[in-house]
Amino acid sequence: MKRKLLPIASAEDPRIAAYRDIRERDLVGRQGRFVAEGRVVLNVLFSTGRFTAESVFLRENRVAGLGDLIDRIPEDVPIYTASAAVMDEVAGFEIHRGILAIGRKRETSGEALLDTLPDAALVVALSGISNHDNMGSIFRNAASFGAAAVLLTNDCCDPLYRKAIRVSVGATLKIPFARFSDTATLAAALEDQGYSILALSPQGKIDIAGIKRDPRHALLLGSEGHGLSEEDMRRFPTARIAMAPDFDSLNVAAASAIALHRLWRPA
């Protein structure tokens, strides 16, 4: 049976209120909701089952080419369609992709998430990552190199911010993540579960190329500006990425890719 689509003729239609003024709501929050944008991201949203969707909003001229995506959308999730003009008015800017969904966030405690991980697991631990591009890229790298989970301190930005999801190519919807109050609490939970913690920093003592992966290993990354605290650098083994002598810094997302590739498979 052909899926029923619900046309929207006015930007004031209350059924699509959750999509209104997307950029402004990115700043003030959505009370437990998030916006997924683009075909690839929605394919992840509806194929992993980690999050539920409240609705989908499509530009009319995109529908014909989205049959595979539409088939993945559960029957109880309404699919709204509108012209480009109406959709842009709703969003508050030009929506080039014309493919949106509203998802519902899930809250999971860090301890509960760690309890679900396998005996051999690579975990990414993030402290103070506040840039959404970096957050999305780190999740994408974590997915690429088999990380089982991402753990974040409370001062990290939201992985379900629209831009972070888009940059991650949907990885933030795929990889389980949870928050801890601070780095010390996060590290204690990892150590209780038998994880070796490796702190990555340009001042690290060991070349990452010489690190041997333990069955349970966590890669700890700090913000690009301040990096990890001196206390963290003293508490954990530290590693650096060798680079040209006239330069000593990599973007944290790029550094995460190199380090995760090294730790991808147990030695």
CSV table of C-alpha atoms in Angstrom, one decimal:
chain,number,residue,atom,x,y,z
A,1,MET,CA,0.0,0.0,0.0
A,2,LYS,CA,1.3,3.4,-0.9
A,3,ARG,CA,2.3,5.5,2.1
A,4,LYS,CA,0.0,8.4,2.9
A,5,LEU,CA,1.7,11.8,2.8
A,6,LEU,CA,0.3,14.8,4.6
A,7,PRO,CA,0.5,18.1,2.6
A,8,ILE,CA,1.3,21.4,4.4
A,9,ALA,CA,0.0,24.5,2.7
A,10,SER,CA,0.9,27.1,5.4
A,11,ALA,CA,3.9,27.8,7.5
A,12,GLU,CA,1.5,28.4,10.4
A,13,ASP,CA,0.2,24.9,10.4
A,14,PRO,CA,0.5,23.7,14.0
A,15,ARG,CA,1.4,20.2,12.9
A,16,ILE,CA,4.9,21.4,11.8
A,17,ALA,CA,5.5,23.7,14.8
A,18,ALA,CA,8.5,21.7,15.9
A,19,TYR,CA,10.3,22.6,12.7
A,20,ARG,CA,9.7,26.4,13.0
A,21,ASP,CA,12.8,28.7,13.3
A,22,ILE,CA,15.3,25.9,13.4
A,23,ARG,CA,18.4,28.0,13.9
A,24,GLU,CA,17.0,29.9,16.8
A,25,ARG,CA,15.9,26.7,18.5
A,26,ASP,CA,19.3,25.3,17.9
A,27,LEU,CA,20.4,27.9,20.5
A,28,VAL,CA,17.7,27.6,23.1
A,29,GLY,CA,17.0,23.9,22.9
A,30,ARG,CA,14.0,21.7,22.0
A,31,GLN,CA,12.9,20.2,25.3
A,32,GLY,CA,14.0,16.7,24.6
A,33,ARG,CA,13.8,16.8,20.8
A,34,PHE,CA,16.4,17.0,18.1
A,35,VAL,CA,16.4,17.8,14.3
A,36,ALA,CA,17.8,15.3,11.9
A,37,GLU,CA,18.6,16.6,8.4
A,38,GLY,CA,19.5,15.0,5.1
A,39,ARG,CA,18.9,11.6,3.5
A,40,VAL,CA,22.0,9.9,4.9
A,41,VAL,CA,21.2,11.0,8.4
A,42,LEU,CA,17.5,10.0,8.2
A,43,ASN,CA,18.5,6.6,6.8
A,44,VAL,CA,20.6,6.1,10.0
A,45,LEU,CA,17.8,7.4,12.2
A,46,PHE,CA,15.4,4.8,10.9
A,47,SER,CA,17.8,1.9,10.5
A,48,THR,CA,19.5,1.8,13.9
A,49,GLY,CA,16.4,2.1,16.2
A,50,ARG,CA,18.3,3.9,18.9
A,51,PHE,CA,16.0,6.9,18.7
A,52,THR,CA,12.3,7.4,17.9
A,53,ALA,CA,11.0,10.0,15.5
A,54,GLU,CA,7.9,12.1,16.0
A,55,SER,CA,7.5,13.2,12.4
A,56,VAL,CA,9.2,13.7,9.0
A,57,PHE,CA,9.0,16.8,6.9
A,58,LEU,CA,9.9,16.6,3.2
A,59,ARG,CA,10.1,19.1,0.3
A,60,GLU,CA,7.6,18.1,-2.3
A,61,ASN,CA,10.0,17.8,-5.2
A,62,ARG,CA,12.3,15.4,-3.2
A,63,VAL,CA,9.6,12.8,-2.5
A,64,ALA,CA,9.8,10.9,-5.8
A,65,GLY,CA,13.5,10.0,-5.2
A,66,LEU,CA,13.0,9.0,-1.5
A,67,GLY,CA,11.2,5.7,-1.9
A,68,ASP,CA,13.7,3.6,0.0
A,69,LEU,CA,13.8,6.1,2.9
A,70,ILE,CA,10.0,6.4,3.1
A,71,ASP,CA,9.8,2.6,3.3
A,72,ARG,CA,11.9,2.7,6.4
A,73,ILE,CA,9.7,5.1,8.2
A,74,PRO,CA,7.3,3.5,10.7
A,75,GLU,CA,3.6,3.7,9.9
A,76,ASP,CA,2.9,5.7,13.1
A,77,VAL,CA,5.3,8.5,12.1
A,78,PRO,CA,3.5,11.2,10.1
A,79,ILE,CA,5.3,12.4,6.9
A,80,TYR,CA,4.5,16.0,6.0
A,81,THR,CA,5.3,17.6,2.7
A,82,ALA,CA,5.4,21.2,1.5
A,83,SER,CA,6.7,23.4,-1.3
A,84,ALA,CA,10.2,24.8,-1.1
A,85,ALA,CA,8.7,28.2,-0.2
A,86,VAL,CA,6.6,27.0,2.6
A,87,MET,CA,9.4,24.8,4.0
A,88,ASP,CA,11.9,27.6,3.9
A,89,GLU,CA,9.4,29.9,5.7
A,90,VAL,CA,8.9,27.3,8.4
A,91,ALA,CA,12.6,26.7,9.0
A,92,GLY,CA,13.6,30.4,8.7
A,93,PHE,CA,16.2,29.8,6.0
A,94,GLU,CA,16.6,28.0,2.7
A,95,ILE,CA,16.6,24.2,3.3
A,96,HIS,CA,18.7,22.9,0.5
A,97,ARG,CA,18.3,19.2,1.3
A,98,GLY,CA,14.5,19.4,1.9
A,99,ILE,CA,14.6,16.4,4.2
A,100,LEU,CA,14.0,16.8,8.0
A,101,ALA,CA,12.8,14.8,10.9
A,102,ILE,CA,12.1,15.5,14.6
A,103,GLY,CA,13.6,12.9,16.9
A,104,ARG,CA,13.2,12.2,20.6
A,105,LYS,CA,16.3,12.2,22.8
A,106,ARG,CA,17.1,9.3,25.2
A,107,GLU,CA,18.8,9.7,28.5
A,108,THR,CA,21.2,6.9,29.6
A,109,SER,CA,23.5,7.0,32.6
A,110,GLY,CA,27.2,6.5,31.9
A,111,GLU,CA,27.4,3.6,34.3
A,112,ALA,CA,24.4,1.9,32.7
A,113,LEU,CA,26.0,2.3,29.3
A,114,LEU,CA,29.3,0.8,30.4
A,115,ASP,CA,27.5,-2.2,31.8
A,116,THR,CA,26.2,-3.0,28.3
A,117,LEU,CA,29.6,-3.0,26.5
A,118,PRO,CA,31.4,-6.2,25.5
A,119,ASP,CA,34.5,-7.6,27.2
A,120,ALA,CA,36.7,-6.2,24.5
A,121,ALA,CA,35.8,-2.6,23.7
A,122,LEU,CA,37.3,0.7,22.5
A,123,VAL,CA,35.7,3.7,24.1
A,124,VAL,CA,36.2,7.4,23.4
A,125,ALA,CA,36.1,9.8,26.4
A,126,LEU,CA,35.6,13.5,25.8
A,127,SER,CA,36.3,16.3,28.2
A,128,GLY,CA,35.2,19.9,27.4
A,129,ILE,CA,34.6,19.5,23.7
A,130,SER,CA,32.5,22.5,22.9
A,131,ASN,CA,32.7,22.8,19.1
A,132,HIS,CA,29.9,21.1,17.2
A,133,ASP,CA,32.0,20.4,14.1
A,134,ASN,CA,34.6,18.7,16.2
A,135,MET,CA,32.0,16.7,18.1
A,136,GLY,CA,30.4,15.5,14.9
A,137,SER,CA,33.8,14.6,13.4
A,138,ILE,CA,34.9,12.7,16.5
A,139,PHE,CA,31.7,10.6,16.4
A,140,ARG,CA,32.3,9.9,12.7
A,141,ASN,CA,35.8,8.8,13.4
A,142,ALA,CA,34.6,6.7,16.4
A,143,ALA,CA,32.1,4.9,14.1
A,144,SER,CA,34.8,4.4,11.4
A,145,PHE,CA,37.2,2.7,13.8
A,146,GLY,CA,34.8,0.6,15.8
A,147,ALA,CA,34.4,2.5,19.0
A,148,ALA,CA,31.7,0.9,21.2
A,149,ALA,CA,30.7,4.1,22.9
A,150,VAL,CA,31.4,7.8,23.5
A,151,LEU,CA,31.5,9.2,27.0
A,152,LEU,CA,31.2,12.9,27.6
A,153,THR,CA,31.7,15.3,30.5
A,154,ASN,CA,28.8,17.6,31.2
A,155,ASP,CA,30.7,20.6,29.7
A,156,CYS,CA,30.8,19.0,26.3
A,157,CYS,CA,28.4,20.3,23.6
A,158,ASP,CA,25.3,18.3,22.5
A,159,PRO,CA,26.1,15.5,20.0
A,160,LEU,CA,22.4,15.8,18.9
A,161,TYR,CA,22.7,19.4,17.9
A,162,ARG,CA,21.7,19.6,14.3
A,163,LYS,CA,25.1,20.5,12.9
A,164,ALA,CA,26.9,17.9,15.0
A,165,ILE,CA,24.5,15.2,13.6
A,166,ARG,CA,25.1,16.4,10.1
A,167,VAL,CA,28.9,16.6,10.4
A,168,SER,CA,28.9,13.1,11.9
A,169,VAL,CA,27.0,11.7,8.9
A,170,GLY,CA,24.5,10.3,11.4
A,171,ALA,CA,27.1,8.6,13.6
A,172,THR,CA,25.8,10.5,16.7
A,173,LEU,CA,22.5,8.6,16.1
A,174,LYS,CA,24.4,5.3,15.8
A,175,ILE,CA,27.1,5.2,18.5
A,176,PRO,CA,25.8,5.0,22.1
A,177,PHE,CA,26.8,7.9,24.3
A,178,ALA,CA,26.3,9.1,27.8
A,179,ARG,CA,27.4,11.9,30.1
A,180,PHE,CA,29.3,12.2,33.4
A,181,SER,CA,29.6,15.2,35.7
A,182,ASP,CA,33.3,15.6,35.2
A,183,THR,CA,36.5,13.9,34.0
A,184,ALA,CA,37.3,12.4,37.3
A,185,THR,CA,33.9,10.7,37.6
A,186,LEU,CA,34.1,9.5,34.1
A,187,ALA,CA,37.6,8.1,34.6
A,188,ALA,CA,36.6,6.4,37.8
A,189,ALA,CA,33.7,4.6,36.1
A,190,LEU,CA,36.0,3.4,33.3
A,191,GLU,CA,38.6,2.2,35.8
A,192,ASP,CA,35.9,0.3,37.8
A,193,GLN,CA,35.1,-1.5,34.5
A,194,GLY,CA,38.7,-2.4,33.9
A,195,TYR,CA,39.5,0.1,31.1
A,196,SER,CA,43.0,1.4,30.5
A,197,ILE,CA,42.8,5.1,29.9
A,198,LEU,CA,45.1,6.8,27.4
A,199,ALA,CA,45.2,10.6,27.4
A,200,LEU,CA,46.1,12.2,24.0
A,201,SER,CA,48.0,15.5,24.0
A,202,PRO,CA,50.7,17.2,22.1
A,203,GLN,CA,52.7,17.0,25.3
A,204,GLY,CA,52.1,13.2,25.6
A,205,LYS,CA,55.1,11.1,26.8
A,206,ILE,CA,54.7,8.2,24.4
A,207,ASP,CA,54.4,8.2,20.6
A,208,ILE,CA,50.9,6.8,19.7
A,209,ALA,CA,52.6,4.5,17.2
A,210,GLY,CA,54.1,2.6,20.2
A,211,ILE,CA,50.9,2.0,22.1
A,212,LYS,CA,49.6,-1.5,22.4
A,213,ARG,CA,45.8,-1.8,22.6
A,214,ASP,CA,44.4,-3.5,25.7
A,215,PRO,CA,41.1,-5.4,25.4
A,216,ARG,CA,39.3,-2.6,27.2
A,217,HIS,CA,40.8,0.7,26.3
A,218,ALA,CA,39.6,4.3,26.5
A,219,LEU,CA,41.0,7.3,24.5
A,220,LEU,CA,40.6,10.5,26.4
A,221,LEU,CA,40.5,13.8,24.4
A,222,GLY,CA,40.3,17.3,25.7
A,223,SER,CA,39.2,20.6,24.2
A,224,GLU,CA,41.2,22.2,21.4
A,225,GLY,CA,41.9,25.4,23.3
A,226,HIS,CA,42.8,24.2,26.9
A,227,GLY,CA,43.3,20.6,26.3
A,228,LEU,CA,43.4,18.2,29.2
A,229,SER,CA,44.1,19.5,32.7
A,230,GLU,CA,47.5,19.1,34.4
A,231,GLU,CA,45.8,16.7,36.8
A,232,ASP,CA,44.6,14.5,34.0
A,233,MET,CA,48.0,14.6,32.4
A,234,ARG,CA,49.6,13.4,35.6
A,235,ARG,CA,47.0,10.8,36.4
A,236,PHE,CA,46.9,8.9,33.1
A,237,PRO,CA,49.4,7.5,30.6
A,238,THR,CA,49.8,10.1,27.9
A,239,ALA,CA,50.4,9.8,24.2
A,240,ARG,CA,51.3,12.2,21.4
A,241,ILE,CA,51.1,12.1,17.6
A,242,ALA,CA,54.5,12.6,16.0
A,243,MET,CA,54.6,15.4,13.4
A,244,ALA,CA,56.9,17.9,11.7
A,245,PRO,CA,59.3,19.6,14.0
A,246,ASP,CA,58.1,23.1,13.1
A,247,PHE,CA,54.5,22.4,14.1
A,248,ASP,CA,53.0,20.8,17.2
A,249,SER,CA,49.2,20.8,17.0
A,250,LEU,CA,46.4,19.0,15.2
A,251,ASN,CA,42.7,19.7,15.2
A,252,VAL,CA,41.3,17.4,17.9
A,253,ALA,CA,39.0,15.7,15.4
A,254,ALA,CA,41.9,14.9,13.1
A,255,ALA,CA,44.0,13.7,16.1
A,256,SER,CA,41.2,11.4,17.2
A,257,ALA,CA,41.1,9.8,13.8
A,258,ILE,CA,44.9,9.0,13.9
A,259,ALA,CA,44.7,7.7,17.5
A,260,LEU,CA,41.6,5.6,17.0
A,261,HIS,CA,43.1,4.0,13.9
A,262,ARG,CA,46.1,3.0,16.0
A,263,LEU,CA,43.9,1.6,18.7
A,264,TRP,CA,41.3,0.0,16.3
A,265,ARG,CA,42.4,-3.6,16.7
A,266,PRO,CA,43.9,-5.2,19.8
A,267,ALA,CA,47.6,-5.9,19.4
